Short mmCIF file of C-alpha atoms in Angstrom, two decimals:
data_model
loop_
_atom_site.label_atom_id
_atom_site.label_comp_id
_atom_site.label_asym_id
_atom_site.label_seq_id
_atom_site.Cartn_x
_atom_site.Cartn_y
_atom_site.Cartn_z
CA MET R 725 -11.38 -11.22 17.41
CA ARG R 726 -11.97 -7.30 17.40
CA ILE R 727 -9.89 -5.60 14.77
CA LEU R 728 -9.59 -1.95 14.44
CA HIS R 729 -8.67 -1.24 10.62
CA LEU R 730 -6.92 2.06 9.94
CA GLY R 731 -5.83 3.51 6.58
CA ASN R 732 -6.66 1.94 3.20
CA PRO R 733 -9.27 -0.81 4.16
CA TYR R 734 -7.59 -3.54 2.18
CA PHE R 735 -8.67 -6.36 4.41
CA VAL R 736 -12.01 -5.21 6.05
CA ASP R 737 -14.39 -7.42 4.01
CA ASP R 738 -12.15 -10.66 4.12
CA LEU R 739 -11.66 -10.23 7.93
CA ARG R 740 -15.45 -10.08 8.51
CA GLU R 741 -15.89 -13.25 6.37
CA PHE R 742 -13.29 -14.97 8.60
CA GLY R 743 -15.66 -14.12 11.50
CA HIS R 744 -13.73 -11.34 13.05
CA GLU R 745 -15.51 -7.99 14.35
CA VAL R 746 -13.94 -5.31 12.28
CA VAL R 747 -14.27 -1.56 12.68
CA HIS R 748 -12.84 0.55 10.04
CA VAL R 749 -11.82 4.14 10.78
CA SER R 750 -11.42 6.63 8.00
CA PHE R 751 -11.39 10.16 6.91
CA ASP R 752 -14.13 9.60 4.27
CA ARG R 753 -17.64 8.08 4.09
CA THR R 754 -16.35 4.60 3.51
CA GLY R 755 -15.54 3.85 7.23
CA ASP R 756 -17.68 2.74 10.17
CA VAL R 757 -16.26 5.47 12.13
CA ARG R 758 -15.57 8.87 10.08
CA LEU R 759 -12.91 11.47 11.43
CA ASP R 760 -12.67 14.89 10.12
CA ALA R 761 -9.12 16.58 10.77
CA TYR R 762 -5.88 14.90 10.93
CA PRO R 763 -3.44 13.86 12.53
CA VAL R 764 -5.57 12.83 15.24
CA VAL R 765 -4.48 11.14 18.56
CA MET R 766 -5.26 7.31 18.96
CA LYS R 767 -6.99 8.04 22.45
CA ASP R 768 -9.47 10.23 20.54
CA VAL R 769 -10.08 7.56 17.85
CA LEU R 770 -10.78 5.01 20.77
CA SER R 771 -13.13 7.65 22.20
CA ARG R 772 -15.29 7.45 19.01
CA LEU R 773 -15.80 3.65 19.21
CA SER R 774 -18.77 1.95 20.85
CA PRO R 775 -18.78 1.97 24.57
CA GLY R 776 -17.13 -1.11 25.81
CA TRP R 777 -15.56 -1.87 22.33
CA GLY R 778 -11.79 -2.04 22.29
CA PRO R 779 -9.60 -3.45 19.81
CA ASP R 780 -7.30 -6.86 20.21
CA VAL R 781 -5.60 -5.91 17.07
CA VAL R 782 -5.01 -2.86 15.27
CA LEU R 783 -4.28 -3.02 11.56
CA LEU R 784 -2.90 -0.23 9.25
CA GLY R 785 -3.34 -0.32 5.77
CA ASP R 786 -0.81 1.97 3.81
CA ASP R 787 -2.43 4.61 2.11
CA SER R 788 0.65 6.46 1.02
CA LEU R 789 0.08 9.13 3.30
CA PHE R 790 2.01 10.48 6.58
CA PRO R 791 0.42 8.81 9.54
CA ARG R 792 -3.00 10.49 10.25
CA VAL R 793 -3.67 8.67 13.65
CA VAL R 794 -0.69 9.12 15.85
CA GLY R 795 -0.01 7.53 19.09
CA LEU R 796 -0.53 3.97 18.10
CA GLU R 797 2.86 2.85 19.80
CA PHE R 798 1.09 3.43 23.10
CA LEU R 799 -1.36 0.83 22.54
CA ASP R 800 -1.14 -2.51 24.47
CA VAL R 801 -2.30 -4.67 21.71
CA PRO R 802 -0.59 -5.83 18.58
CA LEU R 803 0.10 -3.50 15.74
CA VAL R 804 -0.02 -4.66 12.14
CA TRP R 805 1.28 -2.72 9.10
CA TYR R 806 0.75 -3.67 5.44
CA ALA R 807 3.49 -1.30 3.86
CA ILE R 808 2.81 -1.09 0.23
CA ASP R 809 4.91 2.03 -0.94
CA ALA R 810 8.55 1.13 0.11
CA HIS R 811 9.78 1.99 -3.28
CA VAL R 812 8.67 5.71 -3.03
CA HIS R 813 8.19 6.33 0.87
CA LEU R 814 11.35 4.54 2.34
CA ASN R 815 12.82 7.75 3.59
CA TRP R 816 9.96 7.96 6.36
CA HIS R 817 8.69 4.46 6.32
CA LEU R 818 12.18 3.39 8.24
CA HIS R 819 11.50 5.82 11.01
CA TYR R 820 7.94 4.67 11.11
CA ALA R 821 8.40 1.07 11.28
CA PRO R 822 9.53 0.80 14.98
CA VAL R 823 5.97 1.73 15.88
CA PHE R 824 4.82 -1.95 14.81
CA ASP R 825 5.03 -5.54 15.94
CA VAL R 826 4.14 -7.16 12.68
CA ILE R 827 5.03 -5.80 9.27
CA LEU R 828 4.23 -6.99 5.88
CA VAL R 829 6.13 -5.40 3.17
CA ALA R 830 4.73 -5.61 -0.46
CA GLN R 831 7.92 -5.02 -2.24
CA ARG R 832 10.50 -7.80 -1.60
CA ASP R 833 13.65 -6.04 -1.96
CA PHE R 834 12.86 -3.48 0.75
CA ALA R 835 11.46 -6.06 3.28
CA ARG R 836 14.66 -6.29 5.15
CA CYS R 837 14.69 -2.55 5.92
CA TYR R 838 11.66 -2.50 7.87
CA ARG R 839 12.96 -5.03 10.49
CA THR R 840 14.19 -1.94 12.72
CA ASP R 841 13.92 -3.93 16.13
CA PRO R 842 14.79 -7.61 15.07
CA ASP R 843 14.30 -9.27 18.40
CA ARG R 844 10.42 -7.99 18.77
CA GLN R 845 9.34 -7.42 15.18
CA VAL R 846 8.23 -9.89 12.62
CA VAL R 847 8.55 -8.70 8.99
CA GLU R 848 7.82 -10.68 6.07
CA TRP R 849 7.53 -10.01 2.09
CA ALA R 850 3.63 -10.25 1.24
CA PRO R 851 3.15 -9.30 -2.38
CA LEU R 852 0.26 -7.10 -3.35
CA PHE R 853 -2.89 -8.93 -4.68
CA CYS R 854 -6.21 -8.65 -6.41
CA ASP R 855 -9.45 -8.02 -4.43
CA ALA R 856 -11.24 -11.35 -4.17
CA HIS R 857 -14.64 -9.51 -4.18
CA VAL R 858 -14.06 -7.20 -7.29
CA ASP R 859 -11.26 -8.52 -9.50
CA ARG R 860 -12.76 -11.30 -11.72
CA ARG R 861 -13.78 -12.60 -15.07
CA LEU R 862 -16.92 -11.15 -16.39
CA ASP R 863 -16.97 -13.20 -19.64
CA LEU R 864 -17.29 -10.24 -21.78
CA PRO R 865 -16.19 -10.05 -25.55
CA ARG R 866 -12.41 -9.10 -25.65
CA GLU R 867 -12.73 -6.41 -28.42
CA ILE R 868 -9.85 -4.24 -27.26
CA VAL R 869 -6.57 -5.70 -28.41
CA LEU R 870 -4.32 -3.67 -25.96
CA SER R 871 -5.13 -1.41 -22.88
CA LEU R 872 -3.63 0.52 -20.23
CA VAL R 873 -5.43 1.75 -17.15
CA GLY R 874 -3.45 4.19 -15.01
CA THR R 875 -2.58 7.86 -14.65
CA LEU R 876 -0.64 9.78 -17.13
CA HIS R 877 1.18 12.52 -15.13
CA ALA R 878 4.10 13.96 -16.89
CA LYS R 879 5.63 15.04 -13.52
CA TRP R 880 5.27 11.94 -11.62
CA ASN R 881 5.67 9.25 -14.29
CA PRO R 882 7.16 10.76 -17.58
CA GLU R 883 8.41 7.39 -18.73
CA ARG R 884 4.81 6.19 -18.85
CA VAL R 885 3.72 9.18 -20.55
CA ARG R 886 6.43 8.61 -23.46
CA LEU R 887 5.71 4.89 -23.59
CA VAL R 888 2.16 5.76 -24.28
CA GLU R 889 2.88 8.32 -26.74
CA SER R 890 5.52 6.20 -28.63
CA LEU R 891 3.06 3.30 -28.91
CA ARG R 892 0.01 5.24 -29.96
CA ARG R 893 2.20 6.60 -33.01
CA ARG R 894 2.39 2.73 -33.93
CA ILE R 895 -0.50 0.86 -32.72
CA PRO R 896 -4.08 1.27 -31.36
CA LEU R 897 -3.84 1.58 -27.69
CA HIS R 898 -6.82 1.88 -25.36
CA VAL R 899 -5.65 4.34 -22.29
CA GLN R 900 -7.80 5.49 -19.31
CA SER R 901 -7.60 5.96 -15.69
CA GLY R 902 -9.97 5.07 -12.93
CA PRO R 903 -12.24 1.85 -12.98
CA TYR R 904 -10.31 -0.97 -14.67
CA VAL R 905 -12.40 -4.28 -14.27
CA GLU R 906 -14.79 -3.89 -17.32
CA THR R 907 -11.81 -2.68 -19.35
CA PHE R 908 -9.53 -5.50 -18.38
CA ASN R 909 -12.41 -7.85 -19.19
CA ARG R 910 -12.94 -6.52 -22.46
CA SER R 911 -9.14 -6.46 -23.38
CA GLN R 912 -7.16 -9.32 -24.98
CA ILE R 913 -3.78 -7.64 -23.57
CA VAL R 914 -3.30 -5.49 -20.77
CA LEU R 915 -0.04 -3.30 -20.75
CA ASN R 916 1.34 -2.60 -17.46
CA GLN R 917 4.33 -0.18 -16.56
CA SER R 918 5.68 0.36 -13.01
CA VAL R 919 6.69 3.41 -11.20
CA ALA R 920 9.85 2.27 -9.64
CA ASP R 921 10.62 -1.32 -10.23
CA ASP R 922 7.75 -2.29 -8.30
CA VAL R 923 5.26 -5.13 -8.64
CA ASN R 924 2.14 -3.21 -8.43
CA PHE R 925 -1.82 -3.89 -8.01
CA ARG R 926 -2.02 -3.94 -12.00
CA THR R 927 0.01 -7.00 -12.12
CA PHE R 928 -2.55 -9.04 -10.18
CA GLN R 929 -5.77 -7.17 -11.27
CA ALA R 930 -5.13 -7.79 -15.01
CA MET R 931 -4.76 -11.33 -14.63
CA ALA R 932 -7.35 -11.86 -12.34
CA CYS R 933 -9.85 -10.38 -14.82
CA GLY R 934 -8.51 -12.97 -17.33
CA ALA R 935 -6.42 -10.82 -19.63
CA LEU R 936 -2.89 -11.49 -20.90
CA LEU R 937 -0.66 -9.27 -18.72
CA LEU R 938 2.31 -7.68 -20.88
CA THR R 939 4.34 -6.28 -17.99
CA GLU R 940 7.66 -4.57 -17.44
CA ARG R 941 10.40 -6.87 -16.24
CA VAL R 942 10.99 -5.62 -12.70
CA GLY R 943 12.73 -6.95 -9.34
CA ASN R 944 10.84 -7.05 -6.10
CA GLY R 945 10.35 -10.86 -6.40
CA PHE R 946 8.50 -10.82 -9.65
CA ALA R 947 10.51 -13.70 -10.98
CA GLU R 948 9.65 -15.58 -7.86
CA LEU R 949 5.86 -14.94 -8.39
CA PHE R 950 5.44 -15.46 -12.25
CA GLN R 951 7.10 -16.97 -15.02
CA ASP R 952 7.50 -15.07 -18.31
CA ARG R 953 5.49 -16.75 -21.27
CA ARG R 954 3.62 -18.97 -18.74
CA HIS R 955 1.75 -16.53 -16.67
CA CYS R 956 2.14 -13.41 -18.37
CA VAL R 957 4.72 -11.92 -20.92
CA ALA R 958 7.63 -9.45 -19.86
CA TYR R 959 9.29 -6.51 -21.60
CA ASP R 960 12.30 -4.77 -20.66
CA ARG R 961 11.65 -1.17 -19.35
CA GLY R 962 11.13 1.43 -22.14
CA GLN R 963 11.83 -1.32 -24.88
CA ILE R 964 8.98 -0.34 -27.45
CA ASP R 965 9.91 -3.01 -30.08
CA GLN R 966 9.65 -5.60 -27.46
CA ILE R 967 6.04 -4.55 -26.70
CA LEU R 968 5.25 -4.25 -30.42
CA HIS R 969 6.55 -7.79 -31.07
CA ALA R 970 4.56 -9.36 -28.16
CA VAL R 971 1.23 -7.51 -29.20
CA GLU R 972 1.58 -8.53 -32.70
CA HIS R 973 2.42 -12.17 -31.79
CA PHE R 974 -0.31 -12.75 -29.29
CA SER R 975 -3.19 -10.73 -30.94
CA ARG R 976 -2.61 -13.36 -33.89
CA ASN R 977 -1.99 -16.65 -31.87
CA HIS R 978 -5.20 -16.76 -29.81
CA GLY R 979 -4.66 -20.27 -28.43
CA GLU R 980 -1.39 -19.36 -27.08
CA ARG R 981 -2.63 -15.83 -25.70
CA GLU R 982 -5.46 -17.55 -23.76
CA ALA R 983 -3.37 -20.38 -22.55
CA VAL R 984 -1.15 -18.00 -20.98
CA ALA R 985 -3.78 -15.76 -19.87
CA GLU R 986 -5.51 -18.64 -18.21
CA ALA R 987 -2.41 -19.91 -16.29
CA GLY R 988 -1.85 -16.43 -14.80
CA HIS R 989 -5.49 -16.05 -13.92
CA ARG R 990 -5.50 -19.41 -11.99
CA LEU R 991 -2.35 -18.65 -10.17
CA THR R 992 -3.37 -15.34 -9.14
CA ARG R 993 -6.79 -16.70 -8.01
CA ASP R 994 -5.24 -19.39 -6.06
CA SER R 995 -2.44 -17.67 -4.35
CA HIS R 996 -2.60 -13.65 -4.52
CA THR R 997 -6.02 -12.34 -3.47
CA SER R 998 -6.90 -10.27 -0.57
CA ARG R 999 -8.08 -13.53 1.27
CA HIS R 1000 -4.64 -14.94 1.02
CA ARG R 1001 -3.14 -12.05 2.49
CA VAL R 1002 -5.52 -11.94 5.46
CA GLU R 1003 -4.76 -15.46 5.91
CA ARG R 1004 -1.07 -14.74 6.32
CA ILE R 1005 -1.74 -11.96 8.77
CA LEU R 1006 -3.96 -14.21 11.02
CA HIS R 1007 -1.25 -16.95 10.82
CA LEU R 1008 1.45 -14.70 12.09
CA LEU R 1009 -0.57 -13.32 14.92
CA ALA R 1010 -1.39 -16.99 15.96
CA ARG R 1011 2.11 -18.34 15.50
CA TYR R 1012 4.26 -15.72 17.51
CA ASP R 1013 4.04 -14.46 21.02
CA VAL R 1014 2.68 -11.20 20.24
CA SER R 1015 2.15 -10.26 23.99
CA ALA R 1016 5.76 -10.51 24.47
CA MET R 1017 6.37 -8.37 21.31
CA VAL R 1018 3.90 -5.73 22.70
CA ALA R 1019 5.78 -5.84 26.06
CA LYS R 1020 8.86 -5.20 24.46
CA ARG R 1021 7.58 -2.30 22.47
CA ARG R 1022 6.26 -0.65 25.45
CA GLU R 1023 9.62 -1.04 27.02
CA ARG R 1024 11.27 0.79 24.18
CA LEU R 1025 8.83 3.72 23.70
CA LEU R 1026 11.51 6.36 24.21
CA GLU R 1027 13.55 5.14 21.38
CA ILE R 1028 10.32 4.56 19.23
CA GLU R 1029 9.24 8.06 19.78
CA ALA R 1030 12.63 9.61 18.87
CA SER R 1031 12.23 7.68 15.50
CA VAL R 1032 8.47 8.98 15.21
CA ALA R 1033 9.32 12.45 15.85
CA SER R 1034 11.54 12.51 12.73
CA VAL R 1035 8.41 11.30 10.67
CA TYR R 1036 6.41 14.31 11.95
CA ASP R 1037 9.24 16.61 11.29
CA LEU R 1038 9.32 15.27 7.73
CA ALA R 1039 5.62 15.56 7.38
CA CYS R 1040 5.78 19.30 8.62
CA ARG R 1041 8.35 20.21 5.97
CA ARG R 1042 6.49 18.43 3.28
CA CYS R 1043 3.40 20.15 4.10
CA LEU R 1044 5.30 23.62 4.09
CA GLN R 1045 6.64 22.80 0.69
CA ALA R 1046 2.96 21.77 -0.54
CA ALA R 1047 1.53 24.94 0.80
CA MET R 1048 3.96 27.03 -1.09
CA ARG R 1049 2.44 25.76 -4.58
CA HIS R 1050 -0.90 27.53 -3.73
CA GLU R 1051 -1.75 31.26 -3.56
CA PRO R 1052 -0.96 32.72 0.01
CA GLY R 1053 -3.96 33.53 1.87
CA SER R 1054 -6.23 30.92 -0.02
CA ALA R 1055 -8.17 28.31 1.82
CA VAL R 1056 -6.05 25.46 0.45
CA PHE R 1057 -2.92 27.39 1.82
CA ALA R 1058 -4.14 28.04 5.03
CA GLU R 1059 -5.35 24.24 5.30
CA ILE R 1060 -2.02 22.92 4.37
CA ARG R 1061 -0.14 25.42 6.63
CA GLY R 1062 -2.38 24.17 9.38
CA LEU R 1063 -1.64 20.55 8.61
CA ALA R 1064 2.01 21.49 8.82
CA ARG R 1065 1.64 23.23 12.44
CA ARG R 1066 -0.06 20.14 13.67
CA TYR R 1067 2.74 17.90 12.49
CA GLY R 1068 5.43 20.12 13.84
CA GLY R 1069 3.69 20.54 17.13
CA LEU R 1070 3.57 16.65 17.55
CA ALA R 1071 7.32 16.63 17.00
CA GLU R 1072 7.83 19.57 19.28
CA ARG R 1073 5.90 17.75 22.12
CA ILE R 1074 8.11 14.51 21.85
CA ARG R 1075 11.18 16.60 21.94
CA ALA R 1076 9.96 18.56 25.01
CA GLU R 1077 9.22 15.27 26.85
CA PHE R 1078 13.00 14.38 26.24
CA ASP R 1079 14.26 17.57 27.55
CA ARG R 1080 12.27 16.82 30.71
CA LEU R 1081 13.70 13.23 31.11
CA VAL R 1082 17.33 14.69 30.51
CA ASP R 1083 16.53 17.23 33.30
CA GLY R 1084 15.21 14.61 35.58
CA GLU R 1085 11.65 15.45 35.49
CA PRO R 1086 8.68 12.84 34.99
CA ALA R 1087 7.29 12.75 31.36
CA ALA R 1088 3.92 14.33 31.17
CA SER R 1089 2.87 15.24 27.57
CA MET R 1090 3.62 12.75 25.15
CA PRO R 1091 0.77 12.26 22.88
CA ARG R 1092 -0.43 8.93 24.71
CA ALA R 1093 -3.30 7.00 22.99
CA SER R 1094 -4.51 5.25 26.15
#
């Protein structure tokens, strides 16, 4: 099967290992096809592919950005979306969801919201995962008692900043951002804190690396995935004393810590890797009549376009707001304002098409991708 992978390339390597022909399109040097400016229309993306190469499936990995490739809805192949940031982007994800035929939602409590067209869409909860090729035990000495790997930004996550500051006043805590695999392999206990009650990537990465996960007790299906004190250790949000008690107990009781860490590691490697998520995607594509789903989508393009226009409108407004944080006349200001105009222009084109239809004129200028 020929698969065009857009967005975050979560599944490129695994899909290739399953024997599929995958082309990853990106806006950086990681892709097989590199694009420069966005938003870009799908037909222009297709023109960049090898002659005669066309996808059987398009898969979008959520990269927490507004749509950068537009016009997917006009394709006559199945469209799959792995949506990971419902907890922060639900306001526009709901309007973007009608574009897709198969949607896997990483945060369980939001999955039902993405089924915007129930008689043609397949929507399932598919939790996050560890990278089957990267997140693993390295058999390094675990000389770090407690670590946290993540961003400390007072504006975006003030609770994490307060948590770290409070803990550092009482116990040693190794904190860093960026690469995590070696640090997790050198850690006895990995501390995890969520942004918004989400089951995040760190949950799976820490356990895959063999550390004891000490994580915030959250919703979104966490209790269905892991058991407290069997696969990991949970604390209530902001409860410093619970964290301190757990660190003291498990840093002294090595056998108990290693047993819990091993159980979490085994469960994660057996059930929650990128390979498992790819298997699920392929199963859904084989199980359902995706041709019928695509046909229904194409019959409902007017409704879908109306929904998508609101996404482009919001992207335009957000870009204008972002531009105002920079010096007028600067290169960054001009770049973001240009991006706002491009998104605004897409929304205007869609609205113009609806005006033509109302006036009884044939549609002519929707941003078709094929």
